[in-house]
C-alpha positions as MATLAB code, in Angstrom:
seq = 'MKNKVCSLVKKSSKYLLCVSIFFAPSGAVFSQNSEIRDELLVTKDIRTADEGFAYEEFRRGIQAFYRGSYNDSILQFEKALSYTPEDNRILEWLGKGYYYSGLEGTALQEWERCSSLGWGGLLLKNKIEIVKERRFSFEDDPIETVYTEAGSYPGVYNGNLIFSEPVSVLPNNNGTFWVLCYGSNELLLFNINGTVIDRITGPLNGFDHPLDMIRLSSGNILVTEAQGNRLCVLDRKGHFIKYIGKKGRGVGELMGPQYVCEDFRGNLYVTDYGNRRVSVFDKEGNGLFYFGANAKGDFPGLKGPTGIAVIGDSVFVSDDVKGSIYEFDFSGNFRRRIVLDGTLKRPESMKVWSDYLVVSDSNKVLSIDTRTGEVYENINSGNAPSRITSAVPDVNGNILVTDFKANEVYVMSKMQELVGGLFVQIEKVDASRFPEVQLDIKVESRTRNSIVGLKENNFYITEDKRPVSKLKFLGAASDNDYADITLVIDRSFSMKNDNSLSLVESAVKDIVKDMGGRGVLRILSAGLLPANEYTGNPEKERLFSAKALKTPCSSIVPLDLAFRLATNELVNAAKKRAVIFITDGKVTQHSFDKYSLAETASYMNNNSVILCAIYLNEDGISEETEYLVNNTKGKSYYIFREEGLSSVVSDIVDEPQGNYSFSYVSALQTNFGEKFLPVEVETYLMNRSGRDETGYFSPLK';
ca = [
     -20.379  -52.887    2.822;
     -23.145  -51.397    4.743;
     -22.736  -48.507    6.716;
     -24.816  -47.217    9.671;
     -23.969  -43.218    9.598;
     -26.608  -40.412   11.712;
     -27.086  -37.239   10.950;
     -28.025  -34.180   13.026;
     -31.105  -32.844   11.405;
     -32.436  -29.864   12.531;
     -36.124  -28.920   12.987;
     -38.353  -26.633   15.402;
     -35.081  -25.659   16.532;
     -34.646  -28.782   18.088;
     -32.181  -31.615   16.937;
     -33.476  -35.226   16.133;
     -31.278  -38.258   15.887;
     -32.025  -40.013   12.486;
     -30.504  -42.901   11.419;
     -29.990  -43.682    7.754;
     -28.475  -46.961    5.771;
     -26.166  -46.804    2.436;
     -24.147  -48.572    0.677;
     -20.480  -47.034   -0.696;
     -17.126  -48.675   -1.427;
     -14.633  -48.946    0.826;
     -12.853  -45.773    2.089;
     -14.953  -43.394   -0.039;
     -16.443  -41.879    3.525;
     -14.004  -42.519    5.386;
     -10.914  -42.131    4.135;
      -8.681  -39.859    6.530;
      -6.520  -38.309    3.772;
      -9.574  -38.415    0.781;
     -11.038  -34.853   -0.024;
     -13.936  -35.913   -0.963;
     -14.596  -36.783    2.432;
     -13.761  -32.975    3.556;
     -16.330  -32.105    0.721;
     -19.184  -34.225    2.263;
     -18.915  -32.745    5.807;
     -19.772  -29.554    3.937;
     -21.921  -30.977    1.249;
     -23.773  -33.666    1.930;
     -27.385  -34.146    4.086;
     -26.388  -37.520    6.120;
     -23.199  -37.293    8.848;
     -22.215  -38.759   11.276;
     -22.722  -37.054   15.021;
     -19.503  -36.184   15.228;
     -19.435  -34.685   11.795;
     -22.694  -32.769   12.748;
     -21.078  -31.489   15.948;
     -18.408  -30.562   13.986;
     -19.792  -28.800   11.220;
     -21.867  -26.407   13.200;
     -18.477  -25.171   15.304;
     -17.187  -24.788   11.607;
     -19.746  -22.412   10.469;
     -19.645  -20.148   13.819;
     -15.936  -20.279   13.381;
     -16.354  -18.732    9.736;
     -19.253  -16.259   10.998;
     -16.610  -15.595   13.733;
     -13.740  -14.474   11.382;
     -15.988  -12.668    8.624;
     -16.392  -10.053   12.063;
     -12.916   -9.891   12.681;
     -12.778  -12.033   15.916;
      -9.558  -13.898   14.612;
      -9.364  -15.537   18.486;
     -12.919  -16.827   18.776;
     -12.679  -17.786   14.977;
      -8.808  -19.954   16.615;
     -11.565  -21.543   18.999;
     -14.653  -22.249   17.221;
     -11.992  -23.917   14.551;
     -10.303  -26.366   17.090;
     -13.405  -27.551   18.633;
     -14.594  -28.633   15.011;
     -11.312  -30.367   14.803;
     -11.489  -32.245   18.062;
     -14.039  -34.207   16.634;
     -13.145  -34.644   12.870;
      -9.412  -34.184   13.821;
      -8.054  -35.154    9.816;
     -10.866  -32.764    8.505;
      -8.482  -30.669    5.987;
     -11.062  -27.475    5.104;
     -11.286  -26.963    9.067;
      -7.509  -27.202    8.788;
      -6.908  -24.572    6.271;
      -9.713  -22.336    7.892;
      -7.342  -22.791   10.907;
      -4.710  -21.791    9.589;
      -6.088  -18.768    7.749;
      -7.013  -17.963   11.731;
      -3.656  -17.927   12.761;
      -2.208  -16.111   10.108;
      -5.141  -12.976   10.695;
      -4.421  -12.888   13.772;
      -0.242  -12.366   12.754;
       0.478  -15.809   13.920;
       2.503  -16.911   10.393;
       4.396  -19.773   11.681;
       1.255  -21.989   13.173;
      -0.657  -20.898   10.165;
       2.113  -22.020    7.993;
       2.662  -25.786   10.048;
      -1.475  -25.944    9.376;
      -1.513  -25.213    5.643;
       1.516  -27.057    5.063;
      -0.096  -30.072    6.820;
      -3.450  -29.742    4.894;
      -0.922  -29.686    1.450;
       0.943  -32.539    2.414;
      -2.602  -34.852    2.888;
      -3.650  -33.369   -0.959;
      -5.620  -30.473   -0.201;
      -5.303  -26.852   -1.382;
      -3.702  -27.991   -5.013;
      -1.043  -25.375   -6.414;
      -3.506  -22.424   -4.834;
      -2.313  -23.610   -1.235;
       0.895  -24.128   -2.230;
       1.124  -20.733   -3.823;
       0.021  -19.004   -0.659;
       2.603  -20.710    1.474;
       5.495  -20.512   -0.620;
       4.669  -16.176   -0.623;
       4.085  -16.278    3.055;
       7.567  -18.158    3.803;
       8.526  -15.556    1.366;
       7.382  -12.918    3.331;
       8.892  -13.879    6.717;
      12.055  -15.283    5.756;
      13.063  -12.690    2.736;
      13.784   -9.232    2.594;
      13.399   -6.993   -0.633;
      15.919   -5.998   -2.792;
      17.229   -2.475   -2.500;
      15.678   -1.061   -4.949;
      18.970    0.749   -6.880;
      20.011   -2.721   -7.043;
      17.096   -4.275   -8.741;
      16.852   -4.546  -12.603;
      13.175   -3.731  -13.803;
      11.663   -5.506  -17.540;
       8.570   -4.404  -19.760;
       5.147   -5.549  -18.130;
       3.285   -3.709  -20.511;
       3.399   -0.592  -22.483;
       0.972    2.356  -23.637;
       1.626    3.460  -27.404;
       1.476    6.928  -28.475;
      -0.330    5.595  -31.847;
      -2.848    2.583  -31.534;
      -4.826    0.752  -34.595;
      -3.331    3.573  -36.685;
      -5.193    6.810  -34.508;
      -2.989    9.018  -32.865;
      -3.349    8.904  -28.869;
      -0.285   11.201  -28.438;
       3.190   12.792  -29.516;
       6.466   12.764  -28.005;
       5.782   11.940  -24.029;
       8.693   13.936  -21.622;
       7.357   13.196  -18.637;
       4.907   11.277  -15.975;
       3.199   12.045  -12.602;
       1.703    8.997  -11.157;
      -1.319    9.457   -8.481;
      -2.172    7.277   -5.230;
      -4.709    6.331   -6.783;
      -3.510    3.775   -9.421;
      -3.887    6.283  -12.251;
      -0.810    8.697  -13.839;
      -0.922   11.952  -15.752;
       1.336   11.968  -19.265;
       3.242   15.304  -20.084;
       3.473   15.148  -23.870;
       5.554   17.439  -25.659;
       4.835   17.323  -29.122;
       0.836   17.020  -28.921;
       1.211   20.002  -25.992;
      -0.981   17.886  -24.104;
      -1.082   16.516  -20.039;
      -2.913   13.220  -20.378;
      -4.799   11.193  -17.915;
      -4.577    7.397  -17.550;
      -5.900    4.650  -15.471;
      -3.873    1.798  -15.017;
      -5.491   -0.446  -17.900;
      -3.965    2.326  -20.345;
      -7.293    4.082  -21.102;
      -7.092    7.873  -21.695;
      -9.806    9.162  -18.869;
      -9.311   12.850  -19.326;
      -7.421   15.263  -21.430;
      -5.819   18.904  -20.996;
      -5.070   20.656  -23.253;
      -4.114   23.848  -20.575;
      -5.244   27.151  -21.093;
      -7.497   29.032  -23.545;
      -3.715   29.693  -25.161;
      -2.440   26.161  -24.813;
       0.778   24.886  -23.918;
       3.720   25.546  -25.370;
       6.215   22.912  -25.255;
       5.509   21.238  -21.653;
       8.399   19.505  -20.741;
       7.884   18.311  -16.734;
       5.703   18.200  -14.177;
       6.071   17.871  -10.233;
       3.177   17.704   -7.372;
       3.089   20.414   -5.316;
       3.086   20.491   -1.248;
      -0.224   22.310   -2.232;
      -1.551   19.458   -4.095;
      -1.914   21.184   -7.156;
       0.336   20.479  -10.544;
       3.289   22.205  -11.710;
       4.314   22.250  -15.127;
       7.700   23.633  -17.616;
       7.083   25.282  -20.390;
      10.471   25.400  -22.613;
       9.280   27.239  -25.205;
       6.501   29.250  -23.379;
       9.705   30.683  -20.614;
       7.750   30.029  -18.073;
       5.895   27.659  -15.946;
       2.034   26.772  -15.621;
       0.172   26.063  -12.389;
      -2.687   23.416  -12.396;
      -4.820   22.204  -10.104;
      -5.184   18.433   -9.048;
      -7.439   17.662  -11.641;
      -5.661   19.921  -14.613;
      -7.475   23.096  -14.433;
      -5.189   26.532  -14.657;
      -4.366   28.535  -12.483;
      -1.928   31.105  -12.892;
       1.430   31.681  -14.424;
       5.002   31.955  -12.830;
       7.922   33.251  -14.472;
       8.598   34.814  -17.772;
      11.594   35.603  -20.744;
      14.361   37.392  -19.468;
      17.728   37.350  -18.020;
      16.651   38.702  -14.564;
      15.144   37.232  -10.920;
      12.685   35.107  -11.801;
      13.098   34.797  -15.477;
      13.655   32.086  -17.415;
      15.178   31.038  -20.730;
      14.432   27.690  -21.825;
      12.881   26.103  -18.504;
      14.207   22.800  -18.232;
      13.262   20.394  -15.027;
      11.265   21.586  -11.608;
      11.523   20.425   -7.931;
      10.188   21.507   -4.684;
      11.437   21.864   -1.095;
       9.822   21.318    1.784;
       9.203   25.026    2.708;
       7.687   25.042   -0.941;
      10.382   26.967   -2.765;
      10.650   26.027   -6.339;
      13.780   24.932   -8.084;
      13.833   25.119  -12.159;
      16.910   24.455  -14.805;
      16.892   27.252  -16.639;
      18.762   25.792  -19.452;
      18.824   29.022  -22.138;
      21.099   31.325  -18.887;
      22.524   28.298  -17.739;
      21.270   28.346  -14.083;
      18.778   27.701  -11.378;
      16.709   29.636  -10.984;
      14.759   29.847   -7.341;
      10.994   31.070   -6.902;
       9.055   30.854   -2.970;
       6.044   29.441   -2.759;
       3.752   32.309   -3.799;
       6.025   31.913   -7.608;
       8.033   34.912   -6.713;
      11.517   34.966   -8.093;
      14.303   34.882   -5.183;
      17.586   34.502   -6.930;
      19.043   31.955   -9.081;
      22.677   30.194   -9.238;
      24.823   28.050  -11.024;
      25.757   30.483  -14.050;
      29.216   31.249  -12.408;
      32.385   29.551  -11.700;
      33.215   29.736   -8.359;
      36.283   27.602   -6.621;
      36.067   24.171   -7.831;
      33.172   24.761   -9.558;
      33.254   25.084  -13.175;
      29.626   26.396  -13.653;
      26.725   24.499  -14.984;
      26.566   24.373  -18.774;
      23.758   22.506  -19.607;
      21.566   22.170  -16.841;
      18.544   19.767  -16.839;
      17.324   17.354  -14.367;
      17.086   18.254  -10.907;
      16.344   17.146   -7.353;
      15.811   17.971   -4.016;
      17.011   15.039   -0.965;
      17.232   16.696    2.761;
      19.152   19.729    2.663;
      20.202   19.234   -0.514;
      19.471   20.197   -4.230;
      21.299   17.909   -6.858;
      21.473   19.549  -10.406;
      22.266   17.285  -13.830;
      23.941   19.109  -16.873;
      23.869   17.684  -19.791;
      27.039   18.184  -21.001;
      29.196   17.638  -18.567;
      27.677   14.355  -18.225;
      28.217   15.309  -14.304;
      25.617   15.715  -11.299;
      26.357   18.644   -8.716;
      25.384   18.907   -5.161;
      24.460   22.075   -3.979;
      22.521   23.870   -0.579;
      19.168   25.549   -0.620;
      21.437   29.160   -1.151;
      23.132   27.731   -4.081;
      26.681   27.291   -2.366;
      28.034   24.651   -4.716;
      29.160   21.865   -2.133;
      30.246   18.759   -4.308;
      30.644   16.438   -7.540;
      28.227   13.699   -6.947;
      29.639   11.693   -9.905;
      32.763   12.647  -12.640;
      32.510   14.167  -15.797;
      31.417   12.031  -18.772;
      29.705    9.495  -16.009;
      26.373   10.267  -18.061;
      25.388   10.831  -21.190;
      22.420   12.708  -21.970;
      20.793   13.287  -18.767;
      17.339   14.416  -18.893;
      15.117   14.336  -15.369;
      16.274   13.355  -11.912;
      13.124   11.914   -9.446;
      14.029   11.037   -5.803;
      13.426    7.274   -4.164;
      14.677    7.442   -0.956;
      18.456    8.749   -0.335;
      18.669    7.793   -4.570;
      18.276    9.802   -7.734;
      16.353    7.891  -10.546;
      18.304    9.498  -13.546;
      16.909    9.270  -17.185;
      20.216    8.780  -19.663;
      19.902    8.363  -22.784;
      18.306    4.871  -22.986;
      19.145    3.487  -19.646;
      17.158    4.392  -15.821;
      19.796    4.809  -13.249;
      20.363    5.016   -9.676;
      23.005    6.684   -8.047;
      23.988    6.802   -4.262;
      23.727   10.642   -3.423;
      25.919    9.772   -0.290;
      28.705    7.651   -2.258;
      28.252    8.252   -6.151;
      27.541    4.890   -7.215;
      25.458    4.221  -10.153;
      23.517    1.203  -10.981;
      21.147    0.412  -14.236;
      18.080   -0.323  -13.326;
      16.272   -0.525  -17.038;
      18.485   -0.651  -20.602;
      16.221   -0.218  -23.481;
      18.434   -1.855  -25.445;
      20.209   -0.410  -28.902;
      16.384    0.366  -30.565;
      15.667    4.409  -31.388;
      15.435    5.542  -27.677;
      15.070    8.756  -25.629;
      14.214    7.830  -22.053;
      13.202   11.179  -20.712;
      11.640   10.410  -17.293;
      11.482    7.230  -14.922;
       9.121    7.524  -11.673;
       8.480    5.042   -9.210;
       4.268    4.795   -8.919;
       2.491    3.774   -6.134;
       2.658    0.083   -6.960;
       6.514   -0.429   -6.979;
       6.918    0.016  -10.793;
       8.827    2.607  -12.802;
       6.766    4.646  -15.519;
       9.375    5.684  -17.764;
       8.989    7.317  -21.114;
      10.127    7.320  -24.314;
      10.253   10.833  -26.331;
      11.861    8.524  -29.417;
       9.593    5.058  -29.694;
       6.640    7.371  -28.788;
       5.792    4.986  -25.641;
       5.182    4.820  -22.087;
       6.284    1.873  -19.995;
       5.633   -0.206  -16.576;
       8.699   -1.723  -16.059;
       8.866   -3.968  -13.242;
      10.991   -6.597  -10.871;
      11.516   -9.838  -13.024;
      10.029  -11.981   -9.228;
       7.280   -9.619   -9.860;
       5.783  -11.006  -13.067;
       6.564  -14.725  -12.530;
       5.752  -14.497   -8.989;
       2.099  -12.881   -9.937;
      -0.466  -11.381   -7.664;
      -1.464  -12.204   -3.787;
      -4.978  -12.072   -4.013;
      -7.330  -12.916   -0.886;
     -10.819  -12.522    0.041;
     -10.684  -11.400    3.366;
     -14.358  -10.608    4.177;
     -18.039  -12.289    2.676;
     -21.094  -10.293    4.731;
     -23.871  -12.297    3.193;
     -25.948  -10.901    6.380;
     -28.656   -9.510    3.294;
     -28.537  -12.773    1.261;
     -29.025  -13.649   -1.514;
     -26.892   -9.927   -1.927;
     -22.841  -10.396   -1.006;
     -20.487   -8.513   -0.317;
     -16.994   -8.752   -1.167;
     -13.962   -7.217    0.275;
     -10.771   -7.885   -1.558;
      -7.021   -7.805   -0.726;
      -4.890   -7.131   -3.624;
      -0.379   -7.350   -3.339;
       2.505   -8.261   -4.953;
       4.293  -11.150   -3.633;
       6.698   -8.118   -1.654;
       3.801   -6.429    0.224;
       3.035   -3.535   -1.822;
       0.009   -2.800   -2.592;
      -2.272   -2.796   -5.940;
      -3.555    0.249   -6.110;
      -5.619    1.397   -9.224;
      -7.544   -1.352  -10.013;
     -11.254   -1.452  -12.151;
     -14.034   -4.351  -12.274;
     -13.177   -5.405  -15.329;
      -9.769   -6.514  -13.640;
     -11.688   -9.137  -11.503;
     -13.299  -11.784  -12.574;
     -15.970  -13.490   -9.564;
     -17.213  -16.494   -9.523;
     -19.681  -18.758   -7.235;
     -18.901  -22.552   -7.499;
     -17.045  -22.478  -10.170;
     -19.394  -20.064  -12.240;
     -20.161  -16.131  -12.748;
     -22.343  -14.515  -10.155;
     -24.945  -12.026  -11.404;
     -25.683   -8.351  -11.114;
     -21.737   -7.911   -9.700;
     -21.396   -4.183   -8.605;
     -18.015   -2.600   -8.146;
     -18.869   -0.783   -4.636;
     -15.443    0.961   -4.720;
     -11.487    1.135   -4.042;
     -10.225    2.011   -0.203;
      -7.492    4.072   -2.761;
     -10.367    6.339   -3.521;
     -10.880    7.330    0.237;
     -10.013   10.506    1.884;
      -9.856   10.087    5.260;
      -8.376    7.832    8.050;
      -9.632    5.927   11.517;
      -6.529    6.821   14.206;
      -5.541    5.105   17.280;
      -3.128    7.185   19.110;
      -0.611    4.752   21.759;
       0.665    6.892   24.377;
       3.484    5.375   25.960;
       3.064    5.975   29.994;
       6.875    4.352   31.001;
       8.096    6.821   34.252;
      10.260    8.180   31.590;
       7.148   10.053   29.877;
       5.952   10.986   33.338;
       7.258   14.281   33.814;
       5.862   17.906   33.046;
       7.461   18.678   29.714;
       6.770   15.073   28.269;
       2.968   15.543   29.248;
       3.531   18.629   27.413;
       4.722   17.246   24.099;
       2.108   15.045   23.857;
      -0.696   17.021   24.308;
       0.861   19.134   21.249;
       1.503   15.825   19.420;
      -2.653   14.842   19.790;
      -4.020   18.478   19.557;
      -2.036   18.530   16.162;
      -3.459   14.869   14.599;
      -6.580   15.948   16.054;
      -6.336   19.227   13.890;
      -5.538   17.558   10.670;
      -7.722   14.890   10.689;
     -10.543   17.730   11.005;
     -13.389   15.927   12.350;
     -13.110   13.435    9.702;
     -12.865    9.375   10.415;
     -12.755    7.574   14.431;
     -10.003    8.503   16.848;
      -9.265    6.353   19.679;
      -6.850    7.132   22.249;
      -4.933    4.380   24.103;
      -2.532    4.353   26.958;
      -0.109    2.066   27.043;
       1.010    1.289   30.790;
       1.448   -1.796   32.505;
      -2.019   -2.547   31.254;
      -3.131   -0.724   28.061;
      -6.547    0.654   28.066;
      -8.860    2.723   25.761;
      -9.023    6.543   27.173;
     -11.139    7.706   24.307;
     -13.136    6.364   21.140;
     -15.219    8.928   18.644;
     -15.523   11.806   16.721;
     -11.398   13.387   16.778;
     -12.944   17.667   16.980;
     -14.047   16.498   21.160;
     -10.473   16.268   22.187;
      -9.071   19.535   20.581;
      -8.872   20.139   24.558;
      -6.653   16.559   25.196;
      -5.163   16.615   28.471;
      -2.205   14.697   29.592;
      -2.994   15.112   32.857;
      -7.085   13.228   32.403;
      -4.720   10.226   31.118;
      -6.093    7.459   33.455;
      -3.465    4.790   32.932;
      -1.005    5.202   35.566;
       2.538    5.549   34.782;
       4.747    2.089   34.774;
       8.268    0.927   35.026;
       7.241   -1.837   32.895;
       5.351   -1.286   29.208;
       4.072   -4.364   27.337;
       4.269   -2.690   24.149;
       2.790   -5.770   22.610;
      -0.555   -5.942   23.933;
      -0.604   -2.326   23.386;
      -0.217   -2.824   19.466;
      -2.284   -5.725   19.511;
      -5.170   -3.894   21.609;
      -4.794   -0.682   18.749;
      -5.045   -3.280   16.574;
      -8.153   -4.984   17.257;
      -9.983   -1.784   17.415;
      -9.337   -1.052   13.681;
      -9.678   -4.335   12.214;
     -13.009   -3.436   11.361;
     -12.338    0.259   11.148;
     -12.073    2.308    8.041;
     -10.390    0.591    5.369;
      -7.380    3.247    5.548;
      -6.455    2.839    9.252;
      -3.322    3.734   11.608;
      -1.850    3.805   14.740;
       0.130    6.238   15.635;
       2.824    5.529   18.660;
       3.506    8.621   20.923;
       6.614    8.057   22.982;
      10.086    9.568   24.374;
      11.920    6.694   22.443;
      12.863    4.268   25.786;
      11.226    0.476   25.413;
      11.119   -1.264   29.216;
      11.826   -4.321   29.158;
       9.584   -6.981   28.655;
       8.267   -5.176   25.886;
       7.588   -7.554   23.426;
       7.638  -10.969   25.732;
       4.170  -11.876   25.165;
       4.532  -11.763   21.253;
       7.264  -10.959   19.389;
       8.376   -8.372   17.313;
       7.614   -9.947   13.904;
       4.551  -11.448   15.595;
       3.399   -7.451   16.208;
       3.964   -7.033   12.781;
       1.939   -9.731   10.866;
      -0.457   -9.023   12.580;
      -0.650   -5.334   11.618;
       0.010   -6.082    8.072;
      -2.141   -8.746    7.605;
      -4.740   -6.630    8.934;
      -3.396   -3.634    6.686;
      -2.791   -1.348    9.718;
       0.196    0.773    9.592;
       2.859    2.185   12.139;
       3.720    5.167   12.667;
       6.063    7.187   15.894;
       6.512   10.284   17.028;
       9.268   10.681   19.418;
       9.731   13.201   21.350;
      13.039   12.703   21.909;
      15.268   13.692   18.747;
      18.095   11.052   20.171;
      15.330    8.303   21.254;
      14.904    6.292   18.475;
      14.597    2.613   19.742;
      15.142   -0.112   17.414;
      11.982   -2.216   18.608;
       9.110    0.599   16.986;
      11.876    1.605   13.450;
      11.568   -2.628   12.993;
       7.683   -2.102   13.168;
       7.373    1.325   11.328;
       9.426    0.002    8.513;
       7.431   -3.393    8.410;
       4.313   -1.407    7.999;
       4.933    1.051    5.362;
       4.439    3.458    8.259;
       7.371    6.485    9.174;
       8.823    8.415   12.150;
       8.266   11.911   12.926;
      10.606   14.034   15.277;
       7.603   16.305   17.544;
      10.404   19.434   17.062;
      11.269   18.777   12.783;
      11.239   21.880   10.918;
       8.329   20.994    9.100;
       6.089   20.112   11.748;
       3.634   16.959   12.274;
       1.163   18.489    9.734;
       2.029   16.191    7.380;
       1.710   12.963    9.660;
      -2.724   12.430    8.936;
      -2.159   13.543    5.357;
       0.900   10.533    5.024;
      -1.215    8.105    6.204;
      -3.642    8.656    4.218;
      -1.841    8.452    1.457;
      -0.226    5.254    1.773;
      -1.402    2.825   -0.736;
      -4.223    0.345    0.323;
      -5.268   -2.331   -2.333;
      -8.199   -2.785   -1.083;
     -11.796   -3.077   -3.213;
     -15.582   -4.317   -2.237;
     -17.885   -5.795   -4.053;
     -21.261   -7.173   -4.119;
     -23.226   -9.652   -6.302;
     -26.752  -11.722   -6.102;
     -26.052  -15.203   -5.289;
     -27.848  -18.058   -6.868;
     -26.573  -20.746   -4.624;
     -29.433  -23.031   -2.867;
     -28.744  -22.439    1.141;
     -30.775  -25.273    2.735;
     -32.382  -22.717    4.901;
     -28.606  -21.053    6.036;
     -26.235  -24.599    6.911;
     -24.750  -25.559    3.265;
     -21.040  -24.274    2.769;
     -21.371  -21.468   -0.090;
     -18.297  -21.000   -1.817;
     -16.828  -17.865   -4.273;
     -14.078  -17.283   -6.363;
     -11.866  -14.430   -8.226;
      -9.562  -14.152  -10.311;
      -7.648  -10.449  -10.600;
      -5.401   -9.639  -13.741;
      -3.400   -6.625  -14.487;
      -0.977   -6.690  -17.789;
       0.840  -10.020  -17.303;
      -0.024  -10.932  -13.603;
      -2.932  -12.374  -12.239;
      -3.684  -14.046   -9.067;
      -6.728  -15.912   -7.270;
      -7.875  -16.717   -4.264;
     -11.513  -18.830   -3.075;
     -12.966  -19.119    0.045;
     -16.776  -19.346    1.819;
     -19.584  -18.680    3.362;
     -22.175  -19.153    5.011;
     -26.121  -17.348    4.771;
     -27.922  -16.487    7.976;
     -30.049  -19.054    9.768;
     -33.581  -19.380    8.703;
];
């Protein structure tokens, strides 16, 4: 059958209407449900006039999308669909625009429509499933979750000894982790793929059977040496700084130190097994006192103190002779027994996860609720010879486990994470210097945990299903040590008094000081209409005055618009970015009328922005603000908390960000910048993988 097809051909910046005639089977081009038609829209040289107009709007929409102008991209995609309403590729991109705008419900409608028409295959179906799970399901409480082995790092590989008798593990925020080895007297640094990238043997005389390690608030590493009867302080790279303590029975002296922890003041608590007590040192390493050696009242006295941890204002100590856990205050006064004697078999280290203790006990890892004493089993190594000495949550949501007898380090993950795989998204394509192309890739678990620490060999990048050339790994966001921060200052009437203004000034100045002149600071007033008060170097706001804010106070403060504007400003900012809301906690009426709490949280999450809150009133915590804080992995702070606000910026910088950047040289033909160029990425990590594919346009010529 003959079909007349019109094409728009670009020539000398003008469009000439050309007519071509060709023969095609009935329905091959114009079938509304066929992927062939969608492919032709972006690849064929001959199009109808409507298809030509749609294609031009589609190109503009993609360019707006990669600029972070999601509302503009949505408008362009909808214009394109007005010319070709059944084009599935444009529908999918429209869904992406809605997704990154935080309108996940609308995005799902567009994607499901595409999928029902046979577009996108399993990749799109998987994306729909993950986004639905994130919207309507909640992550299981970690203490009630059973973990299974995702991978392991053996001490002997191909007959070669890598390490001997691992006893403690310490994860880093960039995905690497330290492993302390009792048998080989060394400290090893592993990357996420299990490669040893550094090996530390301690000072000149070496470690003397090290047993436990923690990261101090200063960033240094503290190691206990069981047979050296001392503590060893290392810098963050493992270089020796000094010793703390010596052999003996007096204050500041040790006999077989086991496990150690630190409170928020920097004081150190060490289980002193030989002396049957807990020894306490200040942050400089001076001995203060010891406790637990003598029985008082209902307390039987420590018989075999091992694991130790601090939660709030309490010190928890496990006893491997009694098989129990005891609670003390910071002065060493006995408070209560958490679990009955004999509950535990042979407890070793205790680590903190939220309000729970993660206890290594013989061949098991248990979680214990410190409020109720309930015990949950998370990991069981079975009947094989095993002695688990430490179990620590890592930055990627796994648990790293050291098995002393098996001479292995295990990576334990939730079963649903292993089955579901990784959620990979190509967030941005920069082709402004084509043929050099730069990709920004985000890797998460199904439950929105960022996957940190991946390397170039964890990625396989192709264009039109062929490997790219001259691939370069440009870096990972987790390596950045600064953040761009937007301060949102509540301008409701309750914040108008002089006391509130003074507290706002104090909070802003603390944030400015801790940023240290790094990153970009933005100050935004949340009044009846949100307004930007300042953008630039943080140092210029050291003399910030709350009375100089231009936005007047209001009885109605639409926080949805304020948080959305704050997020807009951060879409193209540094990879580590956050909004800090300074408020007395009182939320006015109509605060989330235009955009719901869920849509606001989605907009921030989908653009890697976390929300933190600084409350001026200890009793003024609002449910709305806390919902956004908790659902963006932020934190809340009281301005007069004992440790102050000094950790706010560092907490933001330490928050995991699974963003990675690559560049490569494209070999695709561009048709003078009018051809849609595809790119795909696959990510692999142990037994998990994930995939995404997208496309872009090169600059017009």
